[in-house]
PDB file of C-alpha atoms in Angstrom:
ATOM      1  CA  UNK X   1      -6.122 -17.683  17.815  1.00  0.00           C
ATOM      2  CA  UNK X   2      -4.336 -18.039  14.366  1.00  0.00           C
ATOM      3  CA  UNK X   3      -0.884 -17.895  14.157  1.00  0.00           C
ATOM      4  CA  UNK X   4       0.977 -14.561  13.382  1.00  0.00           C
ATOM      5  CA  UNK X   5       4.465 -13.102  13.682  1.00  0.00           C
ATOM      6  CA  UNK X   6       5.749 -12.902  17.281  1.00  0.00           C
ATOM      7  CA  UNK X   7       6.496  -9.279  17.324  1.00  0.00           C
ATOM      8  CA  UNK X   8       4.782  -5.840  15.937  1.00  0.00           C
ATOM      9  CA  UNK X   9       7.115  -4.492  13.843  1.00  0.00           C
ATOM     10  CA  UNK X  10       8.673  -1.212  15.648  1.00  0.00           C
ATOM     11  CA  UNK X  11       7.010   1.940  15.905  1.00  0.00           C
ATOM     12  CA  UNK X  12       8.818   4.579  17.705  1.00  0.00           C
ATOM     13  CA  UNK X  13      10.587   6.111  14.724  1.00  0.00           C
ATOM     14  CA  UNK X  14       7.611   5.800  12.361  1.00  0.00           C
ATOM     15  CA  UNK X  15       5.577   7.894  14.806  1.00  0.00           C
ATOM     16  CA  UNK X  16       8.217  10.382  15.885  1.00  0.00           C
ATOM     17  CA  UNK X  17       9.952  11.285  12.111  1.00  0.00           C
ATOM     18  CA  UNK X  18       6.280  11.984  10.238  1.00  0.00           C
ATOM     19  CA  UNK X  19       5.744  15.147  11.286  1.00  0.00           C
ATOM     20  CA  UNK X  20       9.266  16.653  10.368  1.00  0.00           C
ATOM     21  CA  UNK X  21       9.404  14.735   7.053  1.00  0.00           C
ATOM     22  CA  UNK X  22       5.842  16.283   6.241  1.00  0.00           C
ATOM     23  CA  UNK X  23       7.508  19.199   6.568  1.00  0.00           C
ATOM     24  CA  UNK X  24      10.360  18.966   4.453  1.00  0.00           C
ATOM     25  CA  UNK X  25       8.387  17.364   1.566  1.00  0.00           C
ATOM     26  CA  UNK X  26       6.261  20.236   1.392  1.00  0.00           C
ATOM     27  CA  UNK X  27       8.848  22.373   0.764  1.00  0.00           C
ATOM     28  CA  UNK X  28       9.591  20.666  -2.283  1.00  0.00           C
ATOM     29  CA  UNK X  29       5.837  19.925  -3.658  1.00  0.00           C
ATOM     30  CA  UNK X  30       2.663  21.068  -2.442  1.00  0.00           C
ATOM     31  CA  UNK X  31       1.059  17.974  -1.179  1.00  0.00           C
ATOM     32  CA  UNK X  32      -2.898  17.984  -0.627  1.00  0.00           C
ATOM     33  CA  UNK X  33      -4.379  14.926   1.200  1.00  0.00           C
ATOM     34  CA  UNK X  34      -7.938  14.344   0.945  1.00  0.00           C
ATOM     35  CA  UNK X  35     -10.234  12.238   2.824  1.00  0.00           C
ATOM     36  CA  UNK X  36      -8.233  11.639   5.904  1.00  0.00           C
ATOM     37  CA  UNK X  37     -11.763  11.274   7.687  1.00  0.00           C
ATOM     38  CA  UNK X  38     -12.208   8.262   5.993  1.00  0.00           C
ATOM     39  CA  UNK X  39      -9.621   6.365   7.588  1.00  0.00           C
ATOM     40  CA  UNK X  40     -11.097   4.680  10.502  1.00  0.00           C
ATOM     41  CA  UNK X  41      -9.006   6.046  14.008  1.00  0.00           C
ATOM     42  CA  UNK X  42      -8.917   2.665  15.653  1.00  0.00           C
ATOM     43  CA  UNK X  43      -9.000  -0.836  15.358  1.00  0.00           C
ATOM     44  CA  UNK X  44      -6.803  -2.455  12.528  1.00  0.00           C
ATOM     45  CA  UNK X  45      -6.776  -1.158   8.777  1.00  0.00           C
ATOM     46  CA  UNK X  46      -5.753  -1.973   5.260  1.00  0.00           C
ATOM     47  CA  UNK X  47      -4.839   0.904   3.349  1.00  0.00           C
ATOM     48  CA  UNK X  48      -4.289  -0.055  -0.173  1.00  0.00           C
ATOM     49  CA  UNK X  49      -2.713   2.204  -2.827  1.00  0.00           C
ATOM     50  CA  UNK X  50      -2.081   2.205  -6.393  1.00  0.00           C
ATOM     51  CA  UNK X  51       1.687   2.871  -7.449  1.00  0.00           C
ATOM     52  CA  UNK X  52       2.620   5.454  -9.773  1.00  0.00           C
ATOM     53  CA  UNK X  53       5.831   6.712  -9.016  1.00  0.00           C
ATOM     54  CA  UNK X  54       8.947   5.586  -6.356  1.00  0.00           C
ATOM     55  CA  UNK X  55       7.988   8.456  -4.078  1.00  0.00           C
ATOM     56  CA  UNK X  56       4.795   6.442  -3.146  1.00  0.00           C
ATOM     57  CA  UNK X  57       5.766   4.683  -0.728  1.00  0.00           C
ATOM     58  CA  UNK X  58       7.196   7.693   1.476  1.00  0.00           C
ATOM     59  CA  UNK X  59       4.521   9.468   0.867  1.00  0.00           C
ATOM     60  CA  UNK X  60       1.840   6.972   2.033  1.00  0.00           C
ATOM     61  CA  UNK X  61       3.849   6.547   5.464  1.00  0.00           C
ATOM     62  CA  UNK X  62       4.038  10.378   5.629  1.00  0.00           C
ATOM     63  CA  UNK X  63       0.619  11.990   4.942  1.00  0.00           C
ATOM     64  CA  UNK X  64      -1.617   8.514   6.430  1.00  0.00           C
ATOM     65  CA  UNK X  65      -3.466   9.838   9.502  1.00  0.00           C
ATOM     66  CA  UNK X  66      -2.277   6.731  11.222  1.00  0.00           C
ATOM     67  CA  UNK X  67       1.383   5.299  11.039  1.00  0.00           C
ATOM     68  CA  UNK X  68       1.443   2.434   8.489  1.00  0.00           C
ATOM     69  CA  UNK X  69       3.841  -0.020   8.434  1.00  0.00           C
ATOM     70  CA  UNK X  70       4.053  -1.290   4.710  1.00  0.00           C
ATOM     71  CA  UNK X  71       4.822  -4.078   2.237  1.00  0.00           C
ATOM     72  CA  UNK X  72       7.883  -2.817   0.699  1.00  0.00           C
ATOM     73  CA  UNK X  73      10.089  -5.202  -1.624  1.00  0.00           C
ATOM     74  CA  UNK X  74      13.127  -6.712  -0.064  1.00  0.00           C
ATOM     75  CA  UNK X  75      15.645  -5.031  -2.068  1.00  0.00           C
ATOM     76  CA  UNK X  76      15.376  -1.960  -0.583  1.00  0.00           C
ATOM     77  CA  UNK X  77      16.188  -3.343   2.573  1.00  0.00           C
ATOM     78  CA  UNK X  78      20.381  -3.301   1.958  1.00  0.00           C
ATOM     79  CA  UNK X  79      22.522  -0.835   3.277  1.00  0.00           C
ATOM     80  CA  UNK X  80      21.732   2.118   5.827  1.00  0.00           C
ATOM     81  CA  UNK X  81      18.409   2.418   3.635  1.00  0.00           C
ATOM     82  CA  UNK X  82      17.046  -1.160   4.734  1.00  0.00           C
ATOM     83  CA  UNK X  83      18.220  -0.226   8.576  1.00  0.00           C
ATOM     84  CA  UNK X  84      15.780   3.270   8.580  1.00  0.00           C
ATOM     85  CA  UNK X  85      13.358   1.112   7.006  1.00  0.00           C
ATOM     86  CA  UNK X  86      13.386  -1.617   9.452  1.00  0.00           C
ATOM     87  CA  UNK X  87      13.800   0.917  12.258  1.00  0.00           C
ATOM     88  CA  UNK X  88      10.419   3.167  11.132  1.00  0.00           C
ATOM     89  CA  UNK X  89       8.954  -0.554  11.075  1.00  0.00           C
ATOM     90  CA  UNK X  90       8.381  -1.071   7.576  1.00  0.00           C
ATOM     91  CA  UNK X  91       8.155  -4.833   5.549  1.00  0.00           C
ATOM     92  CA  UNK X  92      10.577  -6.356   3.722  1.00  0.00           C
ATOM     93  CA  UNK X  93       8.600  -8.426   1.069  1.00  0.00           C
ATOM     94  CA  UNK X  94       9.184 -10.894  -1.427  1.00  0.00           C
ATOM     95  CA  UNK X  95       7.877 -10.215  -4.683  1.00  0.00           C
ATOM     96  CA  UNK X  96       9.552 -13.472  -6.826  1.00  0.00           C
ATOM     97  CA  UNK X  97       8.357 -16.204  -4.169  1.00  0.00           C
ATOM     98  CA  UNK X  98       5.829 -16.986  -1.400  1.00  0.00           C
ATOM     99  CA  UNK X  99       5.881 -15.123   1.341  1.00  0.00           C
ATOM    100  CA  UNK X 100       4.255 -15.891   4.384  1.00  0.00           C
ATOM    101  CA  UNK X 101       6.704 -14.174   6.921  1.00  0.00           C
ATOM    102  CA  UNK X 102       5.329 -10.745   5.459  1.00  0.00           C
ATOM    103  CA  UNK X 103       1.760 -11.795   5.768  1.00  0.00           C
ATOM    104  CA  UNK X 104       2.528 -12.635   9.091  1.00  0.00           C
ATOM    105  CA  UNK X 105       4.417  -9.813   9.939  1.00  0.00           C
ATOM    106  CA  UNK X 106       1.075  -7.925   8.244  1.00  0.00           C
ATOM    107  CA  UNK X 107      -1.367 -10.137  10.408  1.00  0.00           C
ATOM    108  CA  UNK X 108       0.787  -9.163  13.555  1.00  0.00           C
ATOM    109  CA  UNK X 109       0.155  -5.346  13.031  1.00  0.00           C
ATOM    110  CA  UNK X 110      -3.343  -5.472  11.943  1.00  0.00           C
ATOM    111  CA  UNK X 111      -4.557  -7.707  15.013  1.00  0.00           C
ATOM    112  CA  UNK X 112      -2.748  -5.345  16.642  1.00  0.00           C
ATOM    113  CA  UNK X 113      -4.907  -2.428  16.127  1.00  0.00           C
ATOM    114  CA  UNK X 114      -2.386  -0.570  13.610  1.00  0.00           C
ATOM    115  CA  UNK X 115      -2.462   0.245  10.244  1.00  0.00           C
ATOM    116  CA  UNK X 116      -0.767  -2.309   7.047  1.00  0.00           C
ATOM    117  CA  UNK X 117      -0.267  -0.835   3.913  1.00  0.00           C
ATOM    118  CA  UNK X 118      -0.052  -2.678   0.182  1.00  0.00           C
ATOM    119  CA  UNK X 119       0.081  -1.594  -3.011  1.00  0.00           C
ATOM    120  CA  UNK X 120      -1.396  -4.130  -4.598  1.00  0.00           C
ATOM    121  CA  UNK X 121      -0.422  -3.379  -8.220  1.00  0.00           C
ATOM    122  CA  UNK X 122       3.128  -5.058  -6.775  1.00  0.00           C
ATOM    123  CA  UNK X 123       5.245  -2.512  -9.125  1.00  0.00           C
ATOM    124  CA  UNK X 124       5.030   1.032 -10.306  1.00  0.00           C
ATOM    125  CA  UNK X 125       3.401   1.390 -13.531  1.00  0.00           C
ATOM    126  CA  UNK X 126       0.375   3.362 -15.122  1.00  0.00           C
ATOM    127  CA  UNK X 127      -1.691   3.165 -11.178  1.00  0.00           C
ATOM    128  CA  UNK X 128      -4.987   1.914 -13.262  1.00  0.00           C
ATOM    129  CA  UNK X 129      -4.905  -1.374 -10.942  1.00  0.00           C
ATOM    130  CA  UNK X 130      -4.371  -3.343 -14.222  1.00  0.00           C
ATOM    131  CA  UNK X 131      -2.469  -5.815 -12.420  1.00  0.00           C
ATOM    132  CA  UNK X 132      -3.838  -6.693  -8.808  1.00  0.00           C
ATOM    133  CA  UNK X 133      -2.262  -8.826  -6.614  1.00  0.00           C
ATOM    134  CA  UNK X 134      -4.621 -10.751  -3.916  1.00  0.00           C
ATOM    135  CA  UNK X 135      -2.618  -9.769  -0.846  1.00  0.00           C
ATOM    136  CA  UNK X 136      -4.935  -7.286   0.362  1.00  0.00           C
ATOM    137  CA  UNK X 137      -8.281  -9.299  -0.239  1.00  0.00           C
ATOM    138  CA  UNK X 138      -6.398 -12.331   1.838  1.00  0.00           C
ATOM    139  CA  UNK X 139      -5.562 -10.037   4.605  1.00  0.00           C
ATOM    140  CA  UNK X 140      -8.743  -8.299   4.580  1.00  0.00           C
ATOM    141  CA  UNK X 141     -10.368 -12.107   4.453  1.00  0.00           C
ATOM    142  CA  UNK X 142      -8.166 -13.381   7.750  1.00  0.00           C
ATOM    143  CA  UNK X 143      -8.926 -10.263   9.798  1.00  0.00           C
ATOM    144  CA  UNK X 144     -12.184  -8.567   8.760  1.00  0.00           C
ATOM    145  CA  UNK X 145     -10.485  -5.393   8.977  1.00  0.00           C
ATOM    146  CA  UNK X 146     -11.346  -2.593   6.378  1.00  0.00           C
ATOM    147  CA  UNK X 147      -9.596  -1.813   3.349  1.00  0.00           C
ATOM    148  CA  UNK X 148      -8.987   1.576   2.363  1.00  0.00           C
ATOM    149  CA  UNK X 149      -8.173   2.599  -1.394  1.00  0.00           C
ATOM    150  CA  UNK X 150      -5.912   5.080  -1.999  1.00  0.00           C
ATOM    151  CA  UNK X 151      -5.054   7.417  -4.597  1.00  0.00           C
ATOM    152  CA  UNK X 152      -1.536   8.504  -5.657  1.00  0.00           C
ATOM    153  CA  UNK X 153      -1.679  11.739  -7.995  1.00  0.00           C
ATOM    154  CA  UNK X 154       1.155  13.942  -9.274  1.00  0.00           C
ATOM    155  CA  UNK X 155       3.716  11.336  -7.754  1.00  0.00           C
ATOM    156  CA  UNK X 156       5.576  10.836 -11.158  1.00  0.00           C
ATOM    157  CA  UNK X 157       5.560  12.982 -14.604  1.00  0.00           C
ATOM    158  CA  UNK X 158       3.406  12.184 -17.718  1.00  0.00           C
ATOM    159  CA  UNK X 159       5.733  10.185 -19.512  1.00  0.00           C
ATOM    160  CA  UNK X 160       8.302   9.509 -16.793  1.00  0.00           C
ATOM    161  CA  UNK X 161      10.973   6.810 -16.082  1.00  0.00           C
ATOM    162  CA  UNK X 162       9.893   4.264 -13.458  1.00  0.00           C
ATOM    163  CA  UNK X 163      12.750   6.665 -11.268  1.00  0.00           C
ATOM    164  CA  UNK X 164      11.368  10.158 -11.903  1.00  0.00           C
ATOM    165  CA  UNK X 165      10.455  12.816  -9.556  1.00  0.00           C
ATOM    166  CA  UNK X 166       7.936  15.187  -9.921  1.00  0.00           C
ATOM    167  CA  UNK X 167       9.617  18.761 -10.717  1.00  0.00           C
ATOM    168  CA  UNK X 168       9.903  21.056  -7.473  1.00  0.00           C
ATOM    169  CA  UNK X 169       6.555  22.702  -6.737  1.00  0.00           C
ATOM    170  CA  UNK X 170       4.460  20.040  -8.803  1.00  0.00           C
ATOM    171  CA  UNK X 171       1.276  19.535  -7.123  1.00  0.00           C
ATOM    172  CA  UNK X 172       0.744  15.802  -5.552  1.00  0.00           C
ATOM    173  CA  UNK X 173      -2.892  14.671  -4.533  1.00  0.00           C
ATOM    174  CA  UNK X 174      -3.416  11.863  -1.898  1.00  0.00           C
ATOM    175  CA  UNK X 175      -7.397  10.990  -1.818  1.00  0.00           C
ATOM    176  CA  UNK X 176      -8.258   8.578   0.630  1.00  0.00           C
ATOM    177  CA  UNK X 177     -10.937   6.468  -0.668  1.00  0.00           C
ATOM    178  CA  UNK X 178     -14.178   4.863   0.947  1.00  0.00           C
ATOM    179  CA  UNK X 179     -13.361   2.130   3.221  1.00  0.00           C
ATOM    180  CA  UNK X 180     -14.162  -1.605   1.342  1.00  0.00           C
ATOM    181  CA  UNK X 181     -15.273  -4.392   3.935  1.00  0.00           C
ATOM    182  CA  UNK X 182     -15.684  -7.853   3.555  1.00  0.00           C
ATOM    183  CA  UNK X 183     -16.529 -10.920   6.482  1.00  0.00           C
ATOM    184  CA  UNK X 184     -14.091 -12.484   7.783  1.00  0.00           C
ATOM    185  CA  UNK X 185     -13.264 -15.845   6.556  1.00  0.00           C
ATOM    186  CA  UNK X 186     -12.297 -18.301   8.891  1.00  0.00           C
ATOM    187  CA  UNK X 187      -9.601 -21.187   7.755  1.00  0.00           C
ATOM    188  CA  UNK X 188      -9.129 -22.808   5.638  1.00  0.00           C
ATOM    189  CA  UNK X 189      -9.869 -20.785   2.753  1.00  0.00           C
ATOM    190  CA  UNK X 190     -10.020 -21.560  -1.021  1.00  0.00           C
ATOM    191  CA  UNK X 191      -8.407 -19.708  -3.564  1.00  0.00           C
ATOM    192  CA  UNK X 192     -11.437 -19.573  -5.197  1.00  0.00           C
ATOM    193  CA  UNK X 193     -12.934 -17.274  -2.318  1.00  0.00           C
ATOM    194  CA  UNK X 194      -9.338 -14.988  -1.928  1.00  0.00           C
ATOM    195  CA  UNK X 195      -9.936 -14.528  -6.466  1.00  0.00           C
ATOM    196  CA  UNK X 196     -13.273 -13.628  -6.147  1.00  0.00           C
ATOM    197  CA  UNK X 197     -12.388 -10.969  -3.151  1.00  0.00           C
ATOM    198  CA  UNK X 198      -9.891  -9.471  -5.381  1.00  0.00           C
ATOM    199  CA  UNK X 199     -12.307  -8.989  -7.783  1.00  0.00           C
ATOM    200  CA  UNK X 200     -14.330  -6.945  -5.794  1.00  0.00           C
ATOM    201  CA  UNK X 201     -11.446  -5.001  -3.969  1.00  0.00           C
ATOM    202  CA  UNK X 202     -10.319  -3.896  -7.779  1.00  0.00           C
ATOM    203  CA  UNK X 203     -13.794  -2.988  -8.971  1.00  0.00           C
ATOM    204  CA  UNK X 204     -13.984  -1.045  -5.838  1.00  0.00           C
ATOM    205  CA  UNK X 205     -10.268   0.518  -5.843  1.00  0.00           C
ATOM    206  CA  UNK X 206     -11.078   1.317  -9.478  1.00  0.00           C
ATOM    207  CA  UNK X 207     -14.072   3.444  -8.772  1.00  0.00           C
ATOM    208  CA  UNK X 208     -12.646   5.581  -5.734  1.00  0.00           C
ATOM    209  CA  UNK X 209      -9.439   5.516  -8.468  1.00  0.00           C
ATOM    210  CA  UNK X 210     -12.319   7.271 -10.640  1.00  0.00           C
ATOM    211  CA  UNK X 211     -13.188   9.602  -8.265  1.00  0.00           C
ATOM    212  CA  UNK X 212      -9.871  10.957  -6.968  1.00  0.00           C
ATOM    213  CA  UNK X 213      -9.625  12.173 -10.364  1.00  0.00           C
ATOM    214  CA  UNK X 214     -12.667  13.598 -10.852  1.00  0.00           C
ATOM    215  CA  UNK X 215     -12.469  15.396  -7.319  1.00  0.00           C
ATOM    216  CA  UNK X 216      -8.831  16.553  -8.135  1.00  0.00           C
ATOM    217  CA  UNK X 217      -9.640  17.334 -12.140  1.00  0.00           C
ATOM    218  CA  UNK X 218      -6.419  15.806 -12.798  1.00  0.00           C
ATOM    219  CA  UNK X 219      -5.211  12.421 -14.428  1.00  0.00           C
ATOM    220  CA  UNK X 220      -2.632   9.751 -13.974  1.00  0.00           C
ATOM    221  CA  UNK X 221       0.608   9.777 -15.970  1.00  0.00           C
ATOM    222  CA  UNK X 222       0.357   6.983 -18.111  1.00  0.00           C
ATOM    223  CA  UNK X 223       2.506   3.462 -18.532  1.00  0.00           C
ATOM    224  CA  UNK X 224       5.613   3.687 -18.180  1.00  0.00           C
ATOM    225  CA  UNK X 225       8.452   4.152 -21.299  1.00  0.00           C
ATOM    226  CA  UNK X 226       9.296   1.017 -23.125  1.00  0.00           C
ATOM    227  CA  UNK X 227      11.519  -1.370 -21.223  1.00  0.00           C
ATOM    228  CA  UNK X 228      11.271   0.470 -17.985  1.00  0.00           C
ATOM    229  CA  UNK X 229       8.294  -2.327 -15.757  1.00  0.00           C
ATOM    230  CA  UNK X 230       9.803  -4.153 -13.797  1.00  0.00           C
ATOM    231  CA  UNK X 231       9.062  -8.101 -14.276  1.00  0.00           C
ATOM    232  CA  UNK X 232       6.415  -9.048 -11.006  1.00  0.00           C
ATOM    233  CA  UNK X 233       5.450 -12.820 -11.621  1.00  0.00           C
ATOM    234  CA  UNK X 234       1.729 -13.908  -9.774  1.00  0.00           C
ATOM    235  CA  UNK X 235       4.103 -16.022  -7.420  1.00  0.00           C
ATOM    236  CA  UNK X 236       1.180 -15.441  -4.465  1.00  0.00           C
ATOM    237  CA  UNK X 237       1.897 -13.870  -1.154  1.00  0.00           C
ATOM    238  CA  UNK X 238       1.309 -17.135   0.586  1.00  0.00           C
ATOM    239  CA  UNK X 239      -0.912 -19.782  -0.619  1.00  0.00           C
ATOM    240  CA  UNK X 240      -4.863 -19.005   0.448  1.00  0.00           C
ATOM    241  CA  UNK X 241      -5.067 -22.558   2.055  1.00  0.00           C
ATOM    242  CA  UNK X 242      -2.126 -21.935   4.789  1.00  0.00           C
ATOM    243  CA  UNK X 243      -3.504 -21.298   8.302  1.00  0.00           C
ATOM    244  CA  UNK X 244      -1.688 -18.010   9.475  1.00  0.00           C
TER     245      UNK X 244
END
């Protein structure tokens, strides 16, 4: 069987703090999730979302169905922050180099029968998937598991800071998306095959994208102010010809 990390990342305070942080987000913003039915209830699953605003991350480990243990960039990790983070088993990522220890760690859950989660953007910006990342084609490639697109509404205000809430009682929309599949690609594979993959993960993210906002007759917020993205080279999550 292909290599992976050692360990699944832990669990017992991701499953045991969801339904009292549910809770005390709603009292802040009326949250409506959509399409939790789509969201297959076993076996291991991608959820991919496009980022919008800082509280997407929360809010995708709060209102998934299924506990999801996601990417999440490395410098959140310091402090007593980075120790809840690690504890509710979420994964410290690299976003300036290689990183095959958070594929791995990625690999580990999925083959597991749990849940990843990427937002394959890599930063918050405008959440049109202008910039896509091939992580979650390459992990959909190794596994065969399906990826599911979601879509982050009302998570930052038109016009907003890279940092800005939305203001108490805003609305926030989380659509869960139709679930994208793909064959599983044995190793080695070429980074030819991992491209094209993204290419059809995007075109597919972009037309559930589409959707949400048609379902929710709302829109997304638009880039962010001058001087506020963040710089995300292409480094590569780990090169498409490394057997993981």
């Amino acid at each position: 069987m292909p290599r992976s990390a050692e360990r699944h990342p832990p669990t017992r305070l991701l499953h045991g703090l969801r339904p009292t942080a549910a809770r005390l987000v709603r009292r802040r913003w009326p949250v409506r999730v959509h399409g939790q039915d789509r969201v297959p209830p076993h076996g291991g699953v991608i959820l991919a979302a496009n980022h919008v605003g800082v509280i997407d991350g929360p809010l995708l480990a709060v209102f998934s169905p299924r506990p999801v243990h996601a990417l999440t960039k490395q410098e959140m990790f310091a402090g007593r922050l980075g120790g809840f983070l690690r504890a509710a088993g979420q994964i410290p990522l690299d976003r300036y180099a290689a990183d095959p220890g958070a594929i791995r760690s990625c690999l580990r859950v999925v083959r597991d029968g749990g849940v990843a989660g990427i937002f394959p953007e890599g930063t918050r910006g405008d959440g049109r998937l202008g910039r896509f990342h091939h992580g979650a084609a390459y992990l959909a490639l190794v596994t065969g598991a399906p990826v599911v697109p979601v879509t982050m509404i009302g998570t930052r205000p038109a016009g907003g800071s890279s940092n800005a809430l939305p203001e108490r009682g805003g609305s926030i929309d989380v659509v869960f998306g139709a679930p994208w599949r793909i064959t599983q690609q044995p190793w080695p594979r070429t980074r030819e095959h991992v491209r094209e993959s993204s290419v059809l993960l995007r075109l597919h993210m972009l037309s559930e994208l589409d959707g949400a906002l048609a379902q929710t007759r709302r829109s997304l917020p638009g880039p962010l102010p001058a001087g506020q993205s963040e710089d995300d080279p292409d480094t590569g999550l780990v090169p498409p010809t490394q057997k993981l």
